PDB file of C-alpha atoms in Angstrom:
ATOM      1  CA  UNK Q   1      36.636  17.044  41.043  1.00 94.00           C
ATOM      2  CA  UNK Q   2      34.734  13.835  40.350  1.00 95.00           C
ATOM      3  CA  UNK Q   3      31.354  15.406  41.111  1.00 94.00           C
ATOM      4  CA  UNK Q   4      32.055  18.051  38.470  1.00 96.00           C
ATOM      5  CA  UNK Q   5      33.373  15.481  35.977  1.00 97.00           C
ATOM      6  CA  UNK Q   6      30.301  13.258  36.508  1.00 97.00           C
ATOM      7  CA  UNK Q   7      27.938  16.200  35.953  1.00 97.00           C
ATOM      8  CA  UNK Q   8      29.727  17.225  32.752  1.00 96.00           C
ATOM      9  CA  UNK Q   9      29.780  13.649  31.466  1.00 97.00           C
ATOM     10  CA  UNK Q  10      26.060  13.182  32.153  1.00 96.00           C
ATOM     11  CA  UNK Q  11      25.272  16.332  30.159  1.00 95.00           C
ATOM     12  CA  UNK Q  12      27.206  15.179  27.115  1.00 92.00           C
ATOM     13  CA  UNK Q  13      26.475  11.434  27.185  1.00 93.00           C
ATOM     14  CA  UNK Q  14      22.990  11.009  28.611  1.00 91.00           C
ATOM     15  CA  UNK Q  15      24.376   8.286  30.887  1.00 94.00           C
ATOM     16  CA  UNK Q  16      23.940   8.550  34.639  1.00 95.00           C
ATOM     17  CA  UNK Q  17      26.919   8.273  37.005  1.00 97.00           C
ATOM     18  CA  UNK Q  18      26.498   7.218  40.616  1.00 97.00           C
ATOM     19  CA  UNK Q  19      29.530   8.113  42.713  1.00 97.00           C
ATOM     20  CA  UNK Q  20      30.439   6.258  45.892  1.00 96.00           C
ATOM     21  CA  UNK Q  21      33.143   8.115  47.811  1.00 93.00           C
ATOM     22  CA  UNK Q  22      35.424   6.605  50.445  1.00 91.00           C
ATOM     23  CA  UNK Q  23      38.948   5.375  51.129  1.00 91.00           C
ATOM     24  CA  UNK Q  24      40.856   3.494  48.439  1.00 94.00           C
ATOM     25  CA  UNK Q  25      41.813   0.614  50.728  1.00 94.00           C
ATOM     26  CA  UNK Q  26      38.265  -0.027  51.924  1.00 94.00           C
ATOM     27  CA  UNK Q  27      36.942  -0.126  48.351  1.00 97.00           C
ATOM     28  CA  UNK Q  28      39.790  -2.451  47.359  1.00 97.00           C
ATOM     29  CA  UNK Q  29      38.669  -4.903  50.050  1.00 96.00           C
ATOM     30  CA  UNK Q  30      35.004  -4.554  49.043  1.00 97.00           C
ATOM     31  CA  UNK Q  31      35.770  -5.205  45.365  1.00 97.00           C
ATOM     32  CA  UNK Q  32      37.728  -8.341  46.282  1.00 96.00           C
ATOM     33  CA  UNK Q  33      34.574  -9.494  48.064  1.00 95.00           C
ATOM     34  CA  UNK Q  34      32.357  -8.875  45.023  1.00 95.00           C
ATOM     35  CA  UNK Q  35      31.051  -5.319  45.572  1.00 96.00           C
ATOM     36  CA  UNK Q  36      29.038  -4.336  42.455  1.00 94.00           C
ATOM     37  CA  UNK Q  37      31.079  -1.416  41.101  1.00 97.00           C
ATOM     38  CA  UNK Q  38      31.727  -0.691  37.417  1.00 98.00           C
ATOM     39  CA  UNK Q  39      34.821   1.486  37.797  1.00 98.00           C
ATOM     40  CA  UNK Q  40      37.326   1.917  40.597  1.00 98.00           C
ATOM     41  CA  UNK Q  41      39.307   5.144  40.978  1.00 98.00           C
ATOM     42  CA  UNK Q  42      42.022   4.806  43.599  1.00 97.00           C
ATOM     43  CA  UNK Q  43      44.321   7.406  45.160  1.00 94.00           C
ATOM     44  CA  UNK Q  44      47.013   4.709  45.004  1.00 95.00           C
ATOM     45  CA  UNK Q  45      47.506   2.936  41.682  1.00 97.00           C
ATOM     46  CA  UNK Q  46      48.890  -0.094  43.560  1.00 97.00           C
ATOM     47  CA  UNK Q  47      45.348  -1.166  44.525  1.00 97.00           C
ATOM     48  CA  UNK Q  48      43.959  -1.379  40.955  1.00 98.00           C
ATOM     49  CA  UNK Q  49      47.209  -3.051  39.876  1.00 98.00           C
ATOM     50  CA  UNK Q  50      46.607  -5.782  42.472  1.00 98.00           C
ATOM     51  CA  UNK Q  51      43.045  -6.240  41.183  1.00 98.00           C
ATOM     52  CA  UNK Q  52      44.453  -6.526  37.657  1.00 98.00           C
ATOM     53  CA  UNK Q  53      46.931  -9.185  38.802  1.00 98.00           C
ATOM     54  CA  UNK Q  54      44.051 -11.071  40.439  1.00 97.00           C
ATOM     55  CA  UNK Q  55      42.151 -11.112  37.124  1.00 97.00           C
ATOM     56  CA  UNK Q  56      39.298  -8.929  38.429  1.00 98.00           C
ATOM     57  CA  UNK Q  57      39.610  -6.145  35.841  1.00 98.00           C
ATOM     58  CA  UNK Q  58      38.906  -5.638  32.149  1.00 97.00           C
ATOM     59  CA  UNK Q  59      42.275  -6.318  30.437  1.00 97.00           C
ATOM     60  CA  UNK Q  60      44.031  -3.147  29.315  1.00 96.00           C
ATOM     61  CA  UNK Q  61      41.744  -0.794  31.257  1.00 97.00           C
ATOM     62  CA  UNK Q  62      44.259   0.222  33.957  1.00 97.00           C
ATOM     63  CA  UNK Q  63      44.980   3.949  33.622  1.00 97.00           C
ATOM     64  CA  UNK Q  64      46.960   6.393  35.748  1.00 96.00           C
ATOM     65  CA  UNK Q  65      44.539   9.289  35.727  1.00 95.00           C
ATOM     66  CA  UNK Q  66      46.374  11.762  37.990  1.00 96.00           C
ATOM     67  CA  UNK Q  67      49.080  12.541  40.504  1.00 96.00           C
ATOM     68  CA  UNK Q  68      47.701  14.125  43.673  1.00 96.00           C
ATOM     69  CA  UNK Q  69      49.198  16.660  46.094  1.00 97.00           C
ATOM     70  CA  UNK Q  70      48.760  17.276  49.797  1.00 98.00           C
ATOM     71  CA  UNK Q  71      48.505  20.572  51.682  1.00 98.00           C
ATOM     72  CA  UNK Q  72      48.558  21.861  55.233  1.00 98.00           C
ATOM     73  CA  UNK Q  73      45.139  23.446  55.834  1.00 98.00           C
ATOM     74  CA  UNK Q  74      43.610  25.592  58.577  1.00 97.00           C
ATOM     75  CA  UNK Q  75      40.352  27.512  58.831  1.00 94.00           C
ATOM     76  CA  UNK Q  76      40.132  31.268  58.170  1.00 91.00           C
ATOM     77  CA  UNK Q  77      39.561  31.959  61.894  1.00 89.00           C
ATOM     78  CA  UNK Q  78      42.883  30.337  62.738  1.00 90.00           C
ATOM     79  CA  UNK Q  79      45.804  32.651  63.464  1.00 88.00           C
ATOM     80  CA  UNK Q  80      48.374  29.993  62.619  1.00 92.00           C
ATOM     81  CA  UNK Q  81      51.172  30.992  60.230  1.00 93.00           C
ATOM     82  CA  UNK Q  82      51.020  28.196  57.646  1.00 96.00           C
ATOM     83  CA  UNK Q  83      54.066  29.546  55.818  1.00 95.00           C
ATOM     84  CA  UNK Q  84      56.116  27.788  58.529  1.00 96.00           C
ATOM     85  CA  UNK Q  85      55.050  24.476  56.995  1.00 97.00           C
ATOM     86  CA  UNK Q  86      54.846  21.328  59.093  1.00 97.00           C
ATOM     87  CA  UNK Q  87      57.175  22.872  61.692  1.00 96.00           C
ATOM     88  CA  UNK Q  88      54.047  24.590  62.986  1.00 97.00           C
ATOM     89  CA  UNK Q  89      52.865  21.241  64.385  1.00 97.00           C
ATOM     90  CA  UNK Q  90      55.360  21.777  67.237  1.00 95.00           C
ATOM     91  CA  UNK Q  91      53.222  24.679  68.540  1.00 93.00           C
ATOM     92  CA  UNK Q  92      51.790  23.777  71.997  1.00 94.00           C
ATOM     93  CA  UNK Q  93      48.548  25.568  71.016  1.00 92.00           C
ATOM     94  CA  UNK Q  94      47.876  22.861  68.414  1.00 96.00           C
ATOM     95  CA  UNK Q  95      46.100  20.005  70.188  1.00 97.00           C
ATOM     96  CA  UNK Q  96      44.440  18.081  67.353  1.00 98.00           C
ATOM     97  CA  UNK Q  97      45.761  17.425  63.840  1.00 98.00           C
ATOM     98  CA  UNK Q  98      43.507  15.792  61.221  1.00 98.00           C
ATOM     99  CA  UNK Q  99      44.765  13.372  58.574  1.00 98.00           C
ATOM    100  CA  UNK Q 100      43.183  10.491  56.689  1.00 96.00           C
ATOM    101  CA  UNK Q 101      43.723   7.054  58.232  1.00 96.00           C
ATOM    102  CA  UNK Q 102      47.064   5.833  56.771  1.00 96.00           C
ATOM    103  CA  UNK Q 103      45.975   2.190  57.125  1.00 94.00           C
ATOM    104  CA  UNK Q 104      43.634   2.436  54.134  1.00 90.00           C
ATOM    105  CA  UNK Q 105      43.861   6.005  52.761  1.00 93.00           C
ATOM    106  CA  UNK Q 106      46.842   6.829  50.498  1.00 94.00           C
ATOM    107  CA  UNK Q 107      46.559  10.545  51.352  1.00 95.00           C
ATOM    108  CA  UNK Q 108      46.973   9.589  55.005  1.00 96.00           C
ATOM    109  CA  UNK Q 109      50.116   7.627  54.184  1.00 96.00           C
ATOM    110  CA  UNK Q 110      51.484  10.637  52.293  1.00 97.00           C
ATOM    111  CA  UNK Q 111      50.732  12.859  55.312  1.00 98.00           C
ATOM    112  CA  UNK Q 112      52.671  10.539  57.653  1.00 98.00           C
ATOM    113  CA  UNK Q 113      55.582  10.385  55.175  1.00 98.00           C
ATOM    114  CA  UNK Q 114      55.675  14.201  55.011  1.00 98.00           C
ATOM    115  CA  UNK Q 115      55.690  14.507  58.812  1.00 98.00           C
ATOM    116  CA  UNK Q 116      58.543  11.995  58.975  1.00 98.00           C
ATOM    117  CA  UNK Q 117      60.375  13.936  56.249  1.00 98.00           C
ATOM    118  CA  UNK Q 118      60.179  17.129  58.329  1.00 98.00           C
ATOM    119  CA  UNK Q 119      61.007  15.161  61.519  1.00 98.00           C
ATOM    120  CA  UNK Q 120      57.834  16.135  63.414  1.00 98.00           C
ATOM    121  CA  UNK Q 121      55.929  12.818  63.355  1.00 98.00           C
ATOM    122  CA  UNK Q 122      57.226  11.344  66.625  1.00 97.00           C
ATOM    123  CA  UNK Q 123      56.483  14.581  68.443  1.00 96.00           C
ATOM    124  CA  UNK Q 124      52.894  14.947  67.188  1.00 97.00           C
ATOM    125  CA  UNK Q 125      51.641  11.395  66.564  1.00 96.00           C
ATOM    126  CA  UNK Q 126      49.543  11.468  69.752  1.00 97.00           C
ATOM    127  CA  UNK Q 127      47.723  14.574  68.468  1.00 97.00           C
ATOM    128  CA  UNK Q 128      46.576  12.901  65.237  1.00 98.00           C
ATOM    129  CA  UNK Q 129      42.839  12.476  64.630  1.00 98.00           C
ATOM    130  CA  UNK Q 130      42.221  10.003  61.814  1.00 98.00           C
ATOM    131  CA  UNK Q 131      39.455  10.496  59.276  1.00 96.00           C
ATOM    132  CA  UNK Q 132      37.967   7.480  57.507  1.00 93.00           C
ATOM    133  CA  UNK Q 133      39.091   9.151  54.269  1.00 92.00           C
ATOM    134  CA  UNK Q 134      40.564  12.462  53.158  1.00 91.00           C
ATOM    135  CA  UNK Q 135      37.144  14.162  52.947  1.00 92.00           C
ATOM    136  CA  UNK Q 136      36.339  13.299  56.560  1.00 95.00           C
ATOM    137  CA  UNK Q 137      39.746  14.595  57.659  1.00 96.00           C
ATOM    138  CA  UNK Q 138      38.901  17.887  55.921  1.00 95.00           C
ATOM    139  CA  UNK Q 139      35.513  18.007  57.701  1.00 95.00           C
ATOM    140  CA  UNK Q 140      37.254  17.614  61.076  1.00 97.00           C
ATOM    141  CA  UNK Q 141      39.249  20.821  60.501  1.00 96.00           C
ATOM    142  CA  UNK Q 142      36.459  22.731  58.785  1.00 94.00           C
ATOM    143  CA  UNK Q 143      34.084  22.022  61.683  1.00 94.00           C
ATOM    144  CA  UNK Q 144      36.639  23.149  64.281  1.00 94.00           C
ATOM    145  CA  UNK Q 145      36.995  19.673  65.796  1.00 96.00           C
ATOM    146  CA  UNK Q 146      40.696  19.817  64.821  1.00 97.00           C
ATOM    147  CA  UNK Q 147      43.021  22.840  64.805  1.00 97.00           C
ATOM    148  CA  UNK Q 148      44.834  22.024  61.567  1.00 98.00           C
ATOM    149  CA  UNK Q 149      45.460  19.101  59.244  1.00 98.00           C
ATOM    150  CA  UNK Q 150      46.873  17.660  56.050  1.00 98.00           C
ATOM    151  CA  UNK Q 151      44.357  17.241  53.229  1.00 97.00           C
ATOM    152  CA  UNK Q 152      44.288  16.890  49.445  1.00 96.00           C
ATOM    153  CA  UNK Q 153      45.048  20.008  47.399  1.00 97.00           C
ATOM    154  CA  UNK Q 154      41.964  19.160  45.320  1.00 95.00           C
ATOM    155  CA  UNK Q 155      39.754  19.662  48.410  1.00 95.00           C
ATOM    156  CA  UNK Q 156      41.510  22.879  49.433  1.00 96.00           C
ATOM    157  CA  UNK Q 157      40.802  24.489  46.043  1.00 95.00           C
ATOM    158  CA  UNK Q 158      37.260  23.096  45.706  1.00 93.00           C
ATOM    159  CA  UNK Q 159      34.423  25.662  45.944  1.00 90.00           C
ATOM    160  CA  UNK Q 160      33.150  24.182  49.229  1.00 87.00           C
ATOM    161  CA  UNK Q 161      36.437  24.863  51.083  1.00 92.00           C
ATOM    162  CA  UNK Q 162      38.255  27.515  49.074  1.00 92.00           C
ATOM    163  CA  UNK Q 163      36.790  30.469  50.979  1.00 91.00           C
ATOM    164  CA  UNK Q 164      36.853  28.793  54.386  1.00 94.00           C
ATOM    165  CA  UNK Q 165      40.578  28.436  54.971  1.00 94.00           C
ATOM    166  CA  UNK Q 166      44.157  28.835  53.840  1.00 95.00           C
ATOM    167  CA  UNK Q 167      46.709  26.240  52.811  1.00 97.00           C
ATOM    168  CA  UNK Q 168      50.417  25.595  52.371  1.00 97.00           C
ATOM    169  CA  UNK Q 169      51.437  23.135  49.686  1.00 97.00           C
ATOM    170  CA  UNK Q 170      53.597  20.290  51.020  1.00 98.00           C
ATOM    171  CA  UNK Q 171      56.633  19.884  48.718  1.00 97.00           C
ATOM    172  CA  UNK Q 172      56.232  16.915  46.377  1.00 95.00           C
ATOM    173  CA  UNK Q 173      59.629  15.550  47.402  1.00 97.00           C
ATOM    174  CA  UNK Q 174      58.480  15.216  51.039  1.00 98.00           C
ATOM    175  CA  UNK Q 175      56.432  12.079  50.312  1.00 97.00           C
ATOM    176  CA  UNK Q 176      56.153   9.304  47.706  1.00 95.00           C
ATOM    177  CA  UNK Q 177      54.127  10.456  44.666  1.00 95.00           C
ATOM    178  CA  UNK Q 178      50.374   9.999  44.951  1.00 96.00           C
ATOM    179  CA  UNK Q 179      49.983   8.112  41.676  1.00 96.00           C
ATOM    180  CA  UNK Q 180      46.253   7.589  41.230  1.00 97.00           C
ATOM    181  CA  UNK Q 181      44.878   4.789  39.079  1.00 97.00           C
ATOM    182  CA  UNK Q 182      41.574   3.739  37.556  1.00 98.00           C
ATOM    183  CA  UNK Q 183      40.340   0.395  36.303  1.00 98.00           C
ATOM    184  CA  UNK Q 184      37.150  -1.104  34.842  1.00 98.00           C
ATOM    185  CA  UNK Q 185      35.957  -4.133  36.781  1.00 98.00           C
ATOM    186  CA  UNK Q 186      35.358  -7.397  34.975  1.00 97.00           C
ATOM    187  CA  UNK Q 187      32.186  -7.993  37.016  1.00 96.00           C
ATOM    188  CA  UNK Q 188      30.618  -4.759  35.665  1.00 97.00           C
ATOM    189  CA  UNK Q 189      27.388  -5.136  33.702  1.00 96.00           C
ATOM    190  CA  UNK Q 190      27.969  -1.639  32.236  1.00 95.00           C
ATOM    191  CA  UNK Q 191      31.395  -2.085  30.676  1.00 96.00           C
ATOM    192  CA  UNK Q 192      30.622  -0.055  27.574  1.00 96.00           C
ATOM    193  CA  UNK Q 193      29.385   2.920  29.619  1.00 95.00           C
ATOM    194  CA  UNK Q 194      32.372   2.528  31.944  1.00 97.00           C
ATOM    195  CA  UNK Q 195      34.719   2.734  28.942  1.00 97.00           C
ATOM    196  CA  UNK Q 196      32.951   5.907  27.788  1.00 97.00           C
ATOM    197  CA  UNK Q 197      33.286   7.535  31.217  1.00 97.00           C
ATOM    198  CA  UNK Q 198      36.982   6.650  31.400  1.00 97.00           C
ATOM    199  CA  UNK Q 199      37.466   8.029  27.881  1.00 96.00           C
ATOM    200  CA  UNK Q 200      35.803  11.291  28.994  1.00 97.00           C
ATOM    201  CA  UNK Q 201      38.292  11.613  31.862  1.00 96.00           C
ATOM    202  CA  UNK Q 202      41.192  10.953  29.457  1.00 95.00           C
ATOM    203  CA  UNK Q 203      39.801  13.589  27.103  1.00 94.00           C
ATOM    204  CA  UNK Q 204      40.384  17.324  27.006  1.00 94.00           C
ATOM    205  CA  UNK Q 205      37.408  18.348  29.168  1.00 95.00           C
ATOM    206  CA  UNK Q 206      38.049  15.726  31.854  1.00 95.00           C
ATOM    207  CA  UNK Q 207      41.727  16.599  32.070  1.00 95.00           C
ATOM    208  CA  UNK Q 208      40.985  20.318  32.225  1.00 96.00           C
ATOM    209  CA  UNK Q 209      38.770  19.738  35.286  1.00 96.00           C
ATOM    210  CA  UNK Q 210      41.391  17.562  36.989  1.00 96.00           C
ATOM    211  CA  UNK Q 211      44.089  20.190  36.426  1.00 95.00           C
ATOM    212  CA  UNK Q 212      41.849  22.918  37.834  1.00 95.00           C
ATOM    213  CA  UNK Q 213      41.606  20.912  41.056  1.00 95.00           C
ATOM    214  CA  UNK Q 214      45.396  20.779  41.394  1.00 94.00           C
ATOM    215  CA  UNK Q 215      46.055  17.334  39.933  1.00 95.00           C
ATOM    216  CA  UNK Q 216      48.910  16.612  37.550  1.00 93.00           C
ATOM    217  CA  UNK Q 217      47.448  14.680  34.628  1.00 92.00           C
ATOM    218  CA  UNK Q 218      49.304  12.311  32.265  1.00 83.00           C
ATOM    219  CA  UNK Q 219      49.310  14.630  29.241  1.00 65.00           C
ATOM    220  CA  UNK Q 220      50.887  17.341  31.413  1.00 47.00           C
ATOM    221  CA  UNK Q 221      53.638  14.950  32.456  1.00 42.00           C
TER     222      UNK Q 221
END
C-alpha cells in the first residue's frame, strides 16, 4: 500500500519518498537511538505515542492512519481447506506455520492472540517460524518454506500475492485491534515535506488506496 501511495504522492508533489520497510518495534528502537527518519508509520500506535511522550515528535502530528486486519494464507498449490479457519493448524500435515515475530511486530502479536482465541496456540507453538516482519513471514509461505501462515490482509490482496494463494480473514474480535499510527519526528530536516506526505495520506486519494488494500481508515470509522 505504501509503495503505491509513495508513487502517487511523488507524481503530484514532485517530492521524492524513500521508504524503509521493517518491523515497528525495531524502528521504534532505532528512532530512540537517533535514526534519521522524517516520518514513522507503525502497525501499533502505541510506539509513536511513546515517542510523543518522550518529546521526540512534532507536537500534534500523531495520527491514526488505519486499522489493519490479519488473514490465514496458503499458496495456490496447497490443498488445505482454509474455510476451517485456525482449526486447520491442528492438521498433522502442517509442519511449519509462518507469523511475524511477536516480540517486535504488532501483526505477530495479533497472530498469537488469534491462535490463543481459537485455543490452538499451545498445540502449534513449536511449529511457528518467525519472520523479522510481516513481509518476511509472507515470503516464507510464498516460497514454500512454510505450509501456511498468518499475514496482513493488505499483503494478501496486493498484486504480488493476490494470484499466488488464498486467504481466510481472521475475525476482528479474535485479537486486539491493529490500530496503526503515524508521527513526524522532531529530528527531521524535512518537516514541511513530511507534513505534505501525511496530508496526502489523510486525503481522498491516500485513503482510497488504503481502503483498497483492506485497511479501515479513520473517515470510514
